[in-house]
Short mmCIF file of C-alpha atoms in Angstrom, two decimals:
data_model
loop_
_atom_site.label_atom_id
_atom_site.label_comp_id
_atom_site.label_asym_id
_atom_site.label_seq_id
_atom_site.Cartn_x
_atom_site.Cartn_y
_atom_site.Cartn_z
CA UNK A 39 87.09 102.97 79.80
CA UNK A 40 88.77 100.71 77.27
CA UNK A 41 91.90 102.88 77.25
CA UNK A 42 92.10 102.62 81.01
CA UNK A 43 91.85 98.83 80.88
CA UNK A 44 94.51 98.64 78.18
CA UNK A 45 96.83 100.90 80.19
CA UNK A 46 96.37 98.71 83.24
CA UNK A 47 97.17 95.50 81.33
CA UNK A 48 100.21 97.17 79.75
CA UNK A 49 101.39 98.27 83.19
CA UNK A 50 101.25 94.70 84.47
CA UNK A 51 103.68 93.65 81.76
CA UNK A 52 105.86 96.76 81.58
CA UNK A 53 108.56 98.19 83.79
CA UNK A 54 106.01 99.84 86.05
CA UNK A 55 106.99 99.31 89.66
CA UNK A 56 104.99 96.41 91.15
CA UNK A 57 104.64 98.43 94.36
CA UNK A 58 102.91 101.25 92.47
CA UNK A 59 100.42 98.80 91.00
CA UNK A 60 99.84 97.09 94.37
CA UNK A 61 99.34 100.43 96.15
CA UNK A 62 96.91 101.50 93.43
CA UNK A 63 94.94 98.29 93.95
CA UNK A 64 94.85 98.67 97.73
CA UNK A 65 93.94 102.38 97.60
CA UNK A 66 91.24 101.63 95.05
CA UNK A 67 89.69 99.09 97.42
CA UNK A 68 89.66 101.64 100.26
CA UNK A 69 88.00 104.32 98.12
CA UNK A 70 85.66 101.88 96.41
CA UNK A 71 84.24 100.77 99.75
CA UNK A 72 83.65 104.28 101.14
CA UNK A 73 80.31 105.85 100.15
CA UNK A 74 80.77 108.71 97.71
CA UNK A 75 79.59 112.27 98.22
CA UNK A 76 81.32 113.17 101.45
CA UNK A 77 84.43 115.14 102.25
CA UNK A 78 86.33 112.08 103.49
CA UNK A 79 86.06 110.42 100.06
CA UNK A 80 87.07 113.59 98.24
CA UNK A 81 90.06 114.25 100.51
CA UNK A 82 91.28 110.68 100.23
CA UNK A 83 90.85 110.72 96.45
CA UNK A 84 92.85 113.93 96.08
CA UNK A 85 95.55 112.72 98.48
CA UNK A 86 95.89 109.33 96.77
CA UNK A 87 95.74 110.83 93.28
CA UNK A 88 98.95 112.77 93.98
CA UNK A 89 100.77 109.66 95.18
CA UNK A 90 103.00 107.69 92.84
CA UNK A 91 100.63 104.91 91.84
CA UNK A 92 99.41 103.36 88.62
CA UNK A 93 96.28 105.43 87.96
CA UNK A 94 94.56 103.02 85.56
CA UNK A 95 94.64 100.26 88.17
CA UNK A 96 93.49 102.74 90.81
CA UNK A 97 90.50 103.88 88.71
CA UNK A 98 89.34 100.40 87.74
CA UNK A 99 89.74 99.08 91.28
CA UNK A 100 87.57 101.91 92.64
CA UNK A 101 84.84 100.94 90.16
CA UNK A 102 85.02 97.21 90.89
CA UNK A 103 85.18 97.70 94.68
CA UNK A 104 82.23 100.10 94.50
CA UNK A 105 80.23 97.42 92.70
CA UNK A 106 80.97 94.90 95.46
CA UNK A 107 80.51 97.35 98.36
CA UNK A 108 76.70 97.00 98.55
CA UNK A 109 77.15 93.29 99.22
CA UNK A 110 79.15 94.21 102.33
CA UNK A 111 76.83 96.96 103.62
CA UNK A 112 75.66 94.94 106.64
CA UNK A 113 79.25 94.29 107.64
CA UNK A 114 80.19 97.97 107.17
CA UNK A 115 77.17 99.11 109.19
CA UNK A 116 77.93 96.71 112.06
CA UNK A 117 81.60 97.63 112.12
CA UNK A 118 80.81 101.34 111.99
CA UNK A 119 78.24 101.03 114.76
CA UNK A 120 80.74 99.17 116.91
CA UNK A 121 83.44 101.79 116.26
CA UNK A 122 81.15 104.75 116.93
CA UNK A 123 79.60 103.33 120.10
CA UNK A 124 82.89 102.15 121.60
CA UNK A 125 82.99 104.00 124.93
CA UNK A 126 86.74 104.52 124.89
CA UNK A 127 86.58 106.34 121.53
CA UNK A 128 83.61 108.65 122.28
CA UNK A 129 85.80 111.49 123.67
CA UNK A 130 87.97 111.31 120.54
CA UNK A 131 84.91 111.57 118.27
CA UNK A 132 83.59 114.52 120.26
CA UNK A 133 86.93 116.28 119.89
CA UNK A 134 87.29 115.76 116.15
CA UNK A 135 83.67 116.62 115.39
CA UNK A 136 84.20 120.01 117.10
CA UNK A 137 86.81 120.85 114.46
CA UNK A 138 85.29 122.94 111.64
CA UNK A 139 84.49 121.04 108.42
CA UNK A 140 85.18 117.60 109.95
CA UNK A 141 81.43 117.01 110.13
CA UNK A 142 81.36 117.18 106.32
CA UNK A 143 83.43 113.98 106.25
CA UNK A 144 80.37 112.20 107.69
CA UNK A 145 82.72 110.16 109.85
CA UNK A 146 79.88 109.91 112.39
CA UNK A 147 77.84 107.84 109.90
CA UNK A 148 78.02 104.09 110.60
CA UNK A 149 78.36 103.21 106.91
CA UNK A 150 81.15 105.72 106.28
CA UNK A 151 83.06 104.77 109.41
CA UNK A 152 82.58 101.03 108.88
CA UNK A 153 83.62 101.06 105.24
CA UNK A 154 86.61 103.29 106.01
CA UNK A 155 87.81 101.01 108.81
CA UNK A 156 87.21 97.90 106.69
CA UNK A 157 89.21 99.46 103.86
CA UNK A 158 92.07 100.30 106.21
CA UNK A 159 92.04 96.76 107.61
CA UNK A 160 92.13 95.31 104.07
CA UNK A 161 94.83 97.68 102.81
CA UNK A 162 97.85 95.51 103.64
CA UNK A 163 96.28 92.21 102.47
CA UNK A 164 95.22 93.91 99.21
CA UNK A 165 98.71 95.30 98.75
CA UNK A 166 100.24 91.83 99.22
CA UNK A 167 97.69 90.26 96.85
CA UNK A 168 98.42 92.96 94.25
CA UNK A 169 102.17 92.44 94.57
CA UNK A 170 101.84 88.65 94.23
CA UNK A 171 99.47 89.00 91.26
CA UNK A 172 101.87 91.31 89.39
CA UNK A 173 104.74 88.89 90.06
CA UNK A 174 102.69 85.90 88.87
CA UNK A 175 101.48 87.84 85.83
CA UNK A 176 104.97 88.82 84.76
CA UNK A 177 106.57 85.47 85.53
CA UNK A 178 103.97 82.97 84.30
CA UNK A 179 100.58 84.23 83.17
CA UNK A 180 101.41 86.80 80.46
CA UNK A 181 103.46 84.41 78.32
CA UNK A 182 101.08 81.51 78.89
CA UNK A 183 98.11 83.60 77.78
CA UNK A 184 99.95 84.95 74.73
CA UNK A 185 100.86 81.40 73.60
CA UNK A 186 97.42 79.89 74.21
CA UNK A 187 95.21 78.80 71.33
CA UNK A 188 92.38 81.00 72.59
CA UNK A 189 94.60 84.09 72.38
CA UNK A 190 95.65 83.19 68.84
CA UNK A 191 92.03 82.73 67.78
CA UNK A 192 90.85 85.96 69.40
CA UNK A 193 93.64 87.92 67.70
CA UNK A 194 91.91 87.14 64.40
CA UNK A 195 88.71 88.98 65.45
CA UNK A 196 88.58 92.46 63.85
CA UNK A 197 87.56 94.22 67.07
CA UNK A 198 90.46 92.63 68.94
CA UNK A 199 92.86 93.65 66.16
CA UNK A 200 91.62 97.23 66.46
CA UNK A 201 92.06 97.17 70.26
CA UNK A 202 95.54 95.72 69.82
CA UNK A 203 96.53 98.52 67.49
CA UNK A 204 95.07 101.01 69.96
CA UNK A 205 97.12 99.44 72.75
CA UNK A 206 100.32 99.73 70.75
CA UNK A 207 99.69 103.47 70.27
CA UNK A 208 99.26 104.12 74.01
#
């Protein structure tokens, strides 16, 4: 877990494409919101994993979004219920659920549908936020944090020195 965090912080400061980091953040939010253990989550994970994204950011964002997802369960359930009971979409759902293996995606579950739709709605705002954060980090925050007194004091802690040496090896 520590290696993943160090890789992500190094990616913010390195020549890694800001778009790859922003896409990883946005995709991590989508997958973090969707309940695990269904075919939809697995298919999205495999599809996204083969995209050109920063995998450390993707992994950590999934974990953080999954921790916040239970706080949004009522919203996901309401949104999913609205989507699944929308009369104009019922024929579409009947058609796709007749396709073999689509039922394993559990797309007919209000929580799965609601969290998936919420993730898709938040994809573009999360991408923009990720892009802006990487720009701010590279332009202002990284140097300011490195020069701060707190950073200089924490560099003297043995554990931090060990982590720093580990980061330089990665």
